[in-house]
Short mmCIF file of C-alpha atoms in Angstrom, two decimals:
data_model
loop_
_atom_site.label_atom_id
_atom_site.label_comp_id
_atom_site.label_asym_id
_atom_site.label_seq_id
_atom_site.Cartn_x
_atom_site.Cartn_y
_atom_site.Cartn_z
CA ALA A 1 0.00 0.00 0.00
CA GLN A 2 1.09 3.55 -0.67
CA SER A 3 0.88 6.58 1.56
CA VAL A 4 1.71 10.25 1.34
CA THR A 5 2.91 12.78 3.88
CA GLN A 6 2.57 16.48 3.27
CA LEU A 7 5.00 18.15 5.58
CA ASP A 8 3.35 21.56 5.80
CA SER A 9 -0.27 22.06 6.76
CA GLN A 10 -0.25 25.83 6.20
CA VAL A 11 1.97 27.92 3.94
CA PRO A 12 1.48 31.70 3.97
CA VAL A 13 3.28 33.48 1.15
CA PHE A 14 3.42 36.96 -0.32
CA GLU A 15 2.30 37.63 -3.87
CA GLU A 16 5.07 37.19 -6.46
CA ALA A 17 7.18 35.20 -4.02
CA PRO A 18 8.14 31.58 -4.75
CA VAL A 19 6.46 28.70 -2.98
CA GLU A 20 7.38 25.07 -2.38
CA LEU A 21 4.98 22.47 -1.02
CA ARG A 22 6.62 19.35 0.28
CA CYS A 23 5.37 15.83 -0.30
CA ASN A 24 6.97 12.52 0.62
CA TYR A 25 5.57 9.14 -0.26
CA SER A 26 6.10 5.61 0.86
CA SER A 27 5.64 2.62 -1.36
CA SER A 28 7.20 -0.75 -1.97
CA VAL A 29 6.42 -0.62 -5.68
CA SER A 30 6.66 1.91 -8.45
CA VAL A 31 4.17 4.72 -8.14
CA TYR A 32 2.25 7.35 -9.97
CA LEU A 33 2.24 10.74 -8.25
CA PHE A 34 -0.19 13.61 -8.52
CA TRP A 35 -0.84 17.09 -7.22
CA TYR A 36 -4.44 18.27 -7.02
CA VAL A 37 -5.68 21.74 -6.11
CA GLN A 38 -8.95 22.58 -4.41
CA TYR A 39 -10.10 26.17 -4.70
CA PRO A 40 -12.66 27.38 -2.16
CA ASN A 41 -16.02 25.68 -2.63
CA GLN A 42 -14.80 23.71 -5.64
CA GLY A 43 -13.76 20.17 -6.42
CA LEU A 44 -10.34 18.68 -6.91
CA GLN A 45 -8.51 19.77 -10.04
CA LEU A 46 -5.46 17.99 -11.38
CA LEU A 47 -2.40 20.26 -11.38
CA LEU A 48 0.16 17.79 -12.67
CA LYS A 49 1.13 14.14 -12.66
CA TYR A 50 4.20 11.94 -12.77
CA LEU A 51 3.72 8.58 -14.45
CA SER A 52 7.17 7.89 -15.91
CA GLY A 53 9.96 9.56 -17.89
CA SER A 54 11.34 12.99 -17.04
CA THR A 55 11.46 13.60 -13.33
CA LEU A 56 10.60 17.28 -13.74
CA VAL A 57 6.93 17.62 -14.46
CA LYS A 58 5.25 20.83 -15.53
CA GLY A 59 1.60 21.43 -14.83
CA ILE A 60 -1.05 24.07 -15.19
CA ASN A 61 -0.88 27.61 -13.81
CA GLY A 62 2.92 27.68 -13.78
CA PHE A 63 3.38 24.87 -11.26
CA GLU A 64 6.03 22.19 -11.54
CA ALA A 65 7.11 19.24 -9.44
CA GLU A 66 10.17 17.06 -9.29
CA PHE A 67 10.06 13.32 -8.67
CA ASN A 68 13.02 12.24 -6.55
CA LYS A 69 13.09 8.48 -6.16
CA SER A 70 16.04 8.36 -3.78
CA GLN A 71 14.36 10.82 -1.41
CA THR A 72 10.85 9.49 -2.15
CA SER A 73 9.69 13.04 -2.66
CA PHE A 74 7.49 14.91 -5.11
CA HIS A 75 7.67 18.55 -4.07
CA LEU A 76 5.54 21.15 -5.83
CA ARG A 77 6.96 24.55 -6.75
CA LYS A 78 5.93 27.81 -8.33
CA PRO A 79 8.46 30.61 -8.86
CA SER A 80 5.98 33.46 -8.44
CA VAL A 81 2.53 33.08 -6.89
CA HIS A 82 -0.63 35.10 -7.46
CA ILE A 83 -3.49 35.86 -5.12
CA SER A 84 -5.55 33.41 -7.18
CA ASP A 85 -3.24 30.56 -6.10
CA THR A 86 -4.82 30.68 -2.65
CA ALA A 87 -6.20 27.16 -2.28
CA GLU A 88 -5.64 23.78 -0.70
CA TYR A 89 -3.13 21.52 -2.41
CA PHE A 90 -3.15 17.75 -2.17
CA CYS A 91 -0.39 15.34 -3.04
CA ALA A 92 -1.62 11.87 -4.01
CA VAL A 93 -0.10 8.54 -4.95
CA SER A 94 -1.32 5.41 -6.68
CA GLY A 95 0.36 2.14 -7.53
CA GLY A 96 2.16 2.58 -10.82
CA GLY A 97 1.64 -0.01 -13.51
CA SER A 98 -0.49 -2.25 -11.37
CA ASN A 99 -4.18 -2.67 -10.69
CA ASP A 100 -3.84 -0.66 -7.48
CA TYR A 101 -4.98 2.56 -9.07
CA LYS A 102 -6.88 4.07 -6.20
CA LEU A 103 -5.45 7.32 -4.93
CA SER A 104 -4.09 7.83 -1.45
CA PHE A 105 -4.11 11.50 -0.54
CA GLY A 106 -1.99 13.54 1.80
CA ALA A 107 -3.60 15.71 4.45
CA GLY A 108 -3.34 18.79 2.28
CA THR A 109 -1.45 22.07 2.44
CA THR A 110 -3.36 25.33 2.66
CA VAL A 111 -1.64 28.07 0.71
CA THR A 112 -2.64 31.63 1.52
CA VAL A 113 -1.24 34.30 -0.78
CA ARG A 114 -1.15 37.82 0.60
CA ALA A 115 -0.63 41.07 -1.28
CA GLU B 1 -13.84 20.45 -21.58
CA PRO B 2 -16.01 17.61 -20.30
CA GLU B 3 -16.39 17.43 -16.56
CA VAL B 4 -17.82 15.30 -13.81
CA THR B 5 -20.99 16.76 -12.37
CA GLN B 6 -22.46 16.04 -8.97
CA THR B 7 -25.87 16.80 -7.54
CA PRO B 8 -26.93 18.15 -5.18
CA SER B 9 -24.12 20.44 -4.07
CA HIS B 10 -25.40 20.33 -0.50
CA GLN B 11 -27.67 17.75 1.12
CA VAL B 12 -29.02 17.96 4.64
CA THR B 13 -30.62 14.85 6.09
CA GLN B 14 -31.69 13.51 9.44
CA MET B 15 -29.88 10.68 11.13
CA GLY B 16 -31.29 7.32 10.07
CA GLN B 17 -32.56 8.55 6.72
CA GLU B 18 -31.46 7.20 3.37
CA VAL B 19 -29.61 9.52 1.05
CA ILE B 20 -28.58 9.16 -2.60
CA LEU B 21 -25.75 11.21 -4.01
CA ARG B 22 -25.69 11.52 -7.76
CA CYS B 23 -22.86 11.84 -10.22
CA VAL B 24 -22.58 12.04 -13.98
CA PRO B 25 -19.07 10.94 -14.96
CA ILE B 26 -17.34 12.00 -18.15
CA SER B 27 -19.10 10.17 -20.94
CA ASN B 28 -16.28 8.02 -22.35
CA HIS B 29 -14.80 7.11 -18.97
CA LEU B 30 -15.00 3.54 -17.77
CA TYR B 31 -13.77 3.72 -14.15
CA PHE B 32 -15.76 5.42 -11.43
CA TYR B 33 -14.94 6.29 -7.86
CA TRP B 34 -16.31 7.80 -4.69
CA TYR B 35 -14.10 9.57 -2.19
CA ARG B 36 -15.03 11.51 0.89
CA GLN B 37 -13.46 14.24 2.96
CA ILE B 38 -14.57 14.76 6.51
CA LEU B 39 -14.05 18.38 7.51
CA GLY B 40 -10.41 18.96 8.40
CA GLN B 41 -9.32 15.46 7.42
CA LYS B 42 -7.78 13.71 4.43
CA VAL B 43 -9.61 12.82 1.25
CA GLU B 44 -10.35 9.11 1.68
CA PHE B 45 -11.06 6.43 -0.89
CA LEU B 46 -14.45 4.76 -0.57
CA VAL B 47 -15.03 2.61 -3.62
CA SER B 48 -14.11 2.02 -7.24
CA PHE B 49 -16.45 0.66 -9.88
CA TYR B 50 -15.75 -0.86 -13.27
CA ASN B 51 -17.71 -2.98 -15.68
CA ASN B 52 -20.84 -2.69 -13.56
CA GLU B 53 -19.31 -4.02 -10.41
CA ILE B 54 -17.27 -2.87 -7.46
CA SER B 55 -13.54 -3.26 -8.11
CA GLU B 56 -12.35 -2.31 -4.69
CA LYS B 57 -13.74 -0.81 -1.52
CA SER B 58 -12.27 0.55 1.65
CA GLU B 59 -13.07 -0.33 5.25
CA ILE B 60 -15.29 2.75 5.38
CA PHE B 61 -17.56 1.32 2.69
CA ASP B 62 -19.61 -0.96 4.91
CA ASP B 63 -23.06 -2.44 4.38
CA GLN B 64 -24.67 0.96 4.80
CA PHE B 65 -23.15 2.05 1.50
CA SER B 66 -23.96 0.94 -2.03
CA VAL B 67 -23.18 2.18 -5.51
CA GLU B 68 -25.05 1.81 -8.72
CA ARG B 69 -24.83 2.80 -12.35
CA PRO B 70 -28.50 2.55 -13.17
CA ASP B 71 -28.69 3.89 -16.68
CA GLY B 72 -25.26 4.11 -18.31
CA SER B 73 -24.74 7.75 -17.45
CA ASN B 74 -25.42 8.26 -13.73
CA PHE B 75 -23.31 6.83 -10.94
CA THR B 76 -24.91 6.95 -7.52
CA LEU B 77 -23.80 6.48 -3.94
CA LYS B 78 -26.50 5.43 -1.51
CA ILE B 79 -26.16 5.58 2.25
CA ARG B 80 -28.94 3.45 3.66
CA SER B 81 -29.22 4.79 7.21
CA THR B 82 -27.13 7.88 7.73
CA LYS B 83 -25.13 8.52 10.87
CA LEU B 84 -23.77 11.78 12.21
CA GLU B 85 -20.26 10.68 11.28
CA ASP B 86 -21.28 10.37 7.63
CA SER B 87 -21.25 14.16 7.43
CA ALA B 88 -18.57 14.96 4.89
CA MET B 89 -17.86 16.19 1.39
CA TYR B 90 -18.36 13.34 -1.05
CA PHE B 91 -16.44 13.46 -4.31
CA CYS B 92 -17.22 11.45 -7.39
CA ALA B 93 -14.43 10.82 -9.90
CA SER B 94 -13.98 9.05 -13.19
CA SER B 95 -11.10 8.00 -15.39
CA ALA B 96 -10.76 6.71 -18.91
CA THR B 97 -8.49 3.79 -18.00
CA ALA B 98 -7.30 2.18 -14.79
CA ASN B 99 -4.10 4.24 -14.80
CA SER B 100 -5.42 7.54 -16.13
CA PRO B 101 -5.63 10.53 -13.83
CA LEU B 102 -8.93 10.90 -12.04
CA HIS B 103 -11.27 13.75 -12.88
CA PHE B 104 -13.22 14.89 -9.86
CA GLY B 105 -16.58 16.55 -9.50
CA ASN B 106 -17.17 19.57 -7.26
CA GLY B 107 -18.49 17.37 -4.50
CA THR B 108 -21.69 17.05 -2.49
CA ARG B 109 -21.56 18.33 1.05
CA LEU B 110 -23.63 15.96 3.17
CA THR B 111 -24.76 17.19 6.56
CA VAL B 112 -26.41 14.67 8.86
CA THR B 113 -28.32 16.21 11.77
#
C-alpha cells in the first residue's frame, strides 16, 4: 500500500514570491504521483502528474514538481505566486503499472497568498 | 472540456434517513470512484467501480453504503441509514483507464443532523 505525507499544513506566502509544497511518499512498488488543487467551494482539479519519464513535471498555472526516487519526494513549486493561487493543495499517490490505481491523498497544504 | 458533475451540491438529512448522491461521470470514462473528505481530514477512498461491479472498496464502505450505475450515465452512492459521522464532502471521480488521472466533481456536502 502507498501513503503520502505532506509536511506543511499551512503555507502563507506573499504575492510574487516563490512557494514550495513538500510531499513525501512511501511505497514498496513503483508509483504514480499527482498534485491536485482545491479552490474554495470547488472540487479537486489535477495540477500535474508523474507517471514515468522525465522527473521534472510541468503542470497548469505555472506549477512544476520534481520526482526524486532516492528521497521518495514529489515537491511542488511555483516561482511566483498570485493571489488566485490561494487554495488547498493535495499530493496523491497510486500504484504505478499495477491494478492498485486508487489514490491515497496527503492531508493537504493550505496556501494563503497575501498582497 | 467535459467534466464530472455532482448533484446536489449540498444535502441535509436527518440521522437514520437514506440519502442518494448523484454523479454524472465523463461520458467516455470507464472507471468510477467515490471519495469523501470529513471536515479537516484527508480525502479518503471509498469505492471504485468498473464494468458494472465494485472493483475495490475501503473499510469505510460498509453495508450501509452501495453504488449503482442505473442507466449508463449516472453513478450513484447510496447511504442506507445515515449517521452523524457520515457528514462529509463526497467526491465522485472518473477515469478513462485504470491508470489515467482521475477527474473529480465539485463534491456534495452531506450534513447529517
